[in-house]
Short mmCIF file of C-alpha atoms in Angstrom, two decimals:
data_model
loop_
_atom_site.label_atom_id
_atom_site.label_comp_id
_atom_site.label_asym_id
_atom_site.label_seq_id
_atom_site.Cartn_x
_atom_site.Cartn_y
_atom_site.Cartn_z
CA MET A 1 0.00 0.00 0.00
CA SER A 2 1.49 3.34 -1.01
CA VAL A 3 1.07 6.57 0.95
CA GLU A 4 1.09 9.99 -0.66
CA PHE A 5 1.73 13.30 1.12
CA ASP A 6 0.95 16.80 -0.10
CA PHE A 7 2.59 19.62 1.82
CA SER A 8 1.79 22.33 -0.71
CA GLY A 9 1.39 25.66 1.03
CA ARG A 10 3.24 24.46 4.14
CA VAL A 11 6.56 25.85 5.36
CA VAL A 12 8.77 23.25 7.05
CA VAL A 13 11.92 24.01 9.03
CA VAL A 14 14.50 21.21 9.32
CA THR A 15 17.52 21.54 11.61
CA GLY A 16 20.67 19.47 11.12
CA ALA A 17 19.89 19.59 7.42
CA SER A 18 23.46 19.14 6.21
CA GLY A 19 23.68 15.60 7.60
CA ALA A 20 22.50 12.35 6.06
CA LEU A 21 19.14 12.15 7.84
CA GLY A 22 18.44 15.90 7.90
CA SER A 23 19.13 16.37 4.20
CA THR A 24 16.95 13.40 3.31
CA VAL A 25 14.08 14.76 5.39
CA ALA A 26 14.44 18.22 3.85
CA ASN A 27 14.52 16.79 0.33
CA GLU A 28 11.51 14.53 0.88
CA PHE A 29 9.39 17.39 2.21
CA SER A 30 10.42 19.51 -0.77
CA ARG A 31 9.47 16.76 -3.21
CA LYS A 32 6.04 16.68 -1.56
CA GLY A 33 5.43 20.35 -2.22
CA ALA A 34 6.60 22.00 1.01
CA THR A 35 8.61 25.18 1.18
CA VAL A 36 11.61 23.82 3.08
CA CYS A 37 13.91 25.95 5.21
CA ALA A 38 16.98 23.88 5.99
CA ALA A 39 19.22 24.99 8.85
CA ASP A 40 22.61 23.81 10.04
CA VAL A 41 25.82 25.11 11.56
CA VAL A 42 27.73 24.07 8.42
CA GLU A 43 26.77 24.45 4.79
CA PRO A 44 25.78 21.22 3.04
CA GLU A 45 28.06 19.76 0.43
CA SER A 46 27.18 20.63 -3.14
CA GLY A 47 24.25 18.55 -4.38
CA THR A 48 23.17 17.43 -0.90
CA LEU A 49 19.94 19.44 -0.94
CA VAL A 50 17.58 19.47 -3.91
CA ALA A 51 16.90 22.64 -5.83
CA GLY A 52 14.32 24.80 -4.13
CA VAL A 53 15.35 24.07 -0.54
CA HIS A 54 16.26 27.30 1.25
CA PHE A 55 19.37 27.03 3.42
CA TYR A 56 19.95 29.09 6.57
CA GLU A 57 23.35 28.77 8.22
CA GLY A 58 23.42 29.15 11.99
CA ASP A 59 24.56 27.68 15.29
CA PHE A 60 21.38 26.48 16.98
CA THR A 61 23.10 26.19 20.36
CA ASP A 62 23.01 30.02 20.39
CA GLU A 63 19.64 31.51 21.32
CA LYS A 64 20.07 34.79 19.48
CA THR A 65 20.94 32.90 16.31
CA VAL A 66 17.86 30.69 16.59
CA GLU A 67 15.59 33.66 17.21
CA SER A 68 17.03 35.69 14.32
CA THR A 69 16.95 32.71 11.94
CA PHE A 70 13.28 32.04 12.64
CA SER A 71 12.46 35.73 12.25
CA LYS A 72 14.18 35.70 8.87
CA ILE A 73 12.32 32.55 7.81
CA VAL A 74 8.97 34.14 8.68
CA ALA A 75 9.99 37.36 6.92
CA ASP A 76 10.98 35.35 3.83
CA HIS A 77 8.03 32.94 3.74
CA GLY A 78 5.29 34.46 5.88
CA GLN A 79 4.90 31.60 8.38
CA PHE A 80 6.00 28.15 9.22
CA ASP A 81 3.93 25.08 9.87
CA CYS A 82 6.32 22.35 11.00
CA LEU A 83 9.62 22.16 12.86
CA VAL A 84 11.71 19.01 12.48
CA ASN A 85 14.57 18.83 14.98
CA ILE A 86 17.21 16.57 13.44
CA ALA A 87 20.35 18.32 14.73
CA GLY A 88 22.31 15.94 16.91
CA THR A 89 25.41 13.80 17.27
CA TRP A 90 26.74 10.68 18.98
CA ASN A 91 29.89 10.30 21.03
CA GLY A 92 30.79 7.48 23.35
CA GLY A 93 33.29 4.83 24.25
CA THR A 94 34.11 5.79 27.84
CA PRO A 95 32.41 5.08 31.19
CA ILE A 96 31.07 8.01 33.21
CA ASP A 97 34.13 8.25 35.48
CA GLU A 98 36.35 8.64 32.40
CA THR A 99 34.12 11.00 30.40
CA GLU A 100 35.40 14.53 29.90
CA VAL A 101 33.04 17.31 30.94
CA ASP A 102 33.58 18.92 27.53
CA THR A 103 32.17 15.78 25.92
CA PHE A 104 29.16 15.89 28.25
CA ASP A 105 28.55 19.56 27.45
CA MET A 106 28.89 18.99 23.71
CA LEU A 107 26.39 16.13 23.69
CA PHE A 108 23.80 18.04 25.69
CA ASN A 109 24.32 21.18 23.62
CA VAL A 110 24.03 19.54 20.21
CA ASN A 111 21.33 16.99 21.04
CA LEU A 112 19.17 18.70 23.66
CA LYS A 113 19.88 22.44 23.71
CA THR A 114 19.32 22.78 19.96
CA MET A 115 15.96 21.02 20.29
CA PHE A 116 14.99 23.18 23.27
CA LEU A 117 15.93 26.49 21.64
CA ALA A 118 14.41 25.64 18.26
CA SER A 119 11.18 24.48 19.89
CA LYS A 120 11.05 27.47 22.25
CA HIS A 121 11.24 29.98 19.42
CA ALA A 122 9.13 27.94 17.01
CA ILE A 123 6.12 27.52 19.29
CA PRO A 124 4.86 31.14 19.03
CA HIS A 125 4.93 30.84 15.22
CA LEU A 126 3.43 27.35 15.21
CA LYS A 127 0.56 28.44 17.45
CA LYS A 128 -0.57 30.71 14.61
CA THR A 129 -0.71 27.82 12.14
CA GLU A 130 -1.61 25.06 14.62
CA GLY A 131 1.52 23.30 13.46
CA ALA A 132 3.67 20.40 14.56
CA ILE A 133 7.09 19.64 16.00
CA VAL A 134 8.93 16.38 15.44
CA SER A 135 12.19 15.87 17.35
CA THR A 136 14.84 13.18 17.26
CA SER A 137 15.26 11.13 20.40
CA ALA A 138 16.83 7.64 20.24
CA ARG A 139 16.11 4.05 21.12
CA ALA A 140 19.12 4.26 23.43
CA SER A 141 17.27 6.85 25.53
CA LEU A 142 14.99 4.12 26.92
CA GLU A 143 17.64 2.58 29.17
CA GLY A 144 21.14 2.99 30.48
CA GLY A 145 24.07 1.43 28.71
CA THR A 146 27.83 1.17 28.67
CA GLY A 147 30.05 3.93 27.32
CA ASP A 148 27.55 6.49 26.03
CA GLY A 149 25.60 7.60 29.10
CA PRO A 150 25.60 11.36 28.31
CA TYR A 151 24.25 10.69 24.81
CA ARG A 152 21.48 8.50 26.19
CA ALA A 153 20.64 11.09 28.83
CA ALA A 154 20.50 13.92 26.29
CA LYS A 155 18.21 11.94 24.01
CA ALA A 156 16.00 11.04 26.98
CA GLY A 157 15.77 14.77 27.60
CA VAL A 158 14.54 15.27 24.04
CA ARG A 159 11.80 12.74 24.67
CA LEU A 160 10.72 14.34 27.96
CA LEU A 161 10.73 17.87 26.54
CA THR A 162 8.59 16.57 23.68
CA GLU A 163 6.03 15.23 26.15
CA THR A 164 6.12 18.56 28.00
CA ILE A 165 5.60 20.63 24.85
CA ALA A 166 2.68 18.40 23.87
CA GLU A 167 1.09 18.82 27.30
CA GLU A 168 1.61 22.59 27.39
CA ASN A 169 0.16 23.12 23.90
CA LYS A 170 -2.77 20.70 23.80
CA GLY A 171 -5.09 21.31 20.88
CA VAL A 172 -2.81 23.93 19.35
CA VAL A 173 0.69 22.59 18.57
CA ARG A 174 1.40 18.87 18.29
CA ALA A 175 4.80 17.55 19.41
CA ASN A 176 6.16 14.06 18.84
CA ALA A 177 9.55 12.37 18.89
CA ILE A 178 11.07 9.64 16.78
CA MET A 179 13.43 7.02 18.19
CA PRO A 180 15.93 5.66 15.68
CA SER A 181 18.73 3.21 16.39
CA VAL A 182 21.55 2.76 13.87
CA ILE A 183 20.62 4.52 10.62
CA ASP A 184 21.89 3.28 7.27
CA THR A 185 24.24 6.13 6.38
CA PRO A 186 27.65 6.08 4.65
CA ALA A 187 29.34 7.18 7.88
CA ASN A 188 27.77 4.35 9.89
CA ARG A 189 28.65 1.78 7.24
CA GLU A 190 32.24 2.97 7.32
CA ALA A 191 32.34 2.87 11.12
CA MET A 192 30.72 -0.59 11.35
CA PRO A 193 31.68 -2.44 8.17
CA ASP A 194 31.00 -5.91 9.61
CA SER A 195 27.43 -5.20 10.75
CA ASP A 196 24.33 -6.48 8.99
CA HIS A 197 23.50 -3.33 7.05
CA ASP A 198 20.30 -4.87 5.67
CA LYS A 199 18.73 -4.53 9.12
CA TRP A 200 19.47 -0.82 9.37
CA VAL A 201 16.69 1.65 8.65
CA LYS A 202 17.23 3.98 5.72
CA PRO A 203 16.90 7.77 6.12
CA ALA A 204 14.08 7.87 3.55
CA GLU A 205 12.07 5.39 5.64
CA ILE A 206 12.43 7.60 8.70
CA ALA A 207 11.52 10.66 6.63
CA ARG A 208 8.17 9.10 5.75
CA VAL A 209 7.33 8.62 9.44
CA ILE A 210 8.28 12.23 10.13
CA MET A 211 6.07 13.41 7.27
CA PHE A 212 3.18 11.39 8.68
CA LEU A 213 3.63 12.99 12.10
CA CYS A 214 3.58 16.44 10.47
CA SER A 215 0.56 15.62 8.32
CA ASP A 216 -3.16 15.99 8.96
CA ALA A 217 -3.32 12.19 9.28
CA ALA A 218 -1.62 12.51 12.68
CA ASP A 219 -3.97 15.17 14.08
CA VAL A 220 -4.79 12.98 17.08
CA THR A 221 -1.17 12.11 17.86
CA SER A 222 0.86 14.27 20.24
CA GLY A 223 3.35 13.48 22.97
CA ALA A 224 4.36 10.17 21.39
CA ALA A 225 7.80 8.58 21.15
CA VAL A 226 7.67 6.63 17.91
CA PRO A 227 10.09 3.74 17.26
CA VAL A 228 11.78 3.96 13.86
CA TYR A 229 14.48 1.34 14.35
CA GLY A 230 13.01 -1.66 12.51
CA GLU A 231 15.23 -4.65 13.23
CA ALA A 232 18.38 -2.64 13.93
#
């Protein structure tokens, strides 16, 4: 059974849009008619984003940058209807007693602070359009583990802030989170060459779930943490 989306007339903001998942999400929304505003701290490589996607460079760990970027997006496009928080990173390999505080700060800044600041400054705009937020948590956020505790904690924070935003904005702005595990990207294949890549979920598959959560079909869904890890 095929599913078709039509985001014509909708303005969608995607953070972390220079990465493998973020760029795929931005491109898929654009192909479905959305005006896509892609944001990241680094410019995407040539050809990463399809023609028609509008790129806004900015460090989303900085509140003034987030606020000014969203003001520019609204000035350029009149509104926005969906915020997709993809910005994030993984770092691990050491137990808590050997983890540098700089690593802890970086993981919370990139994974949680960006989501908090983007959501904070998006909500006033999204209230006007009764829009939606989709943020990226992780399967690993559901339990403790060895060697990547700060990452798991930051992603758990994303999930809890999502539930809070949903509760605070009932009937006006929907907020949901997705929970991927290992995503089938070139970087992950290079890092884990001996893994069973066939079990990994592809970015385009995750993008379809995100589009569903931003669509009218998900009007009754808010505050959810949606698994998108398949068999990974």
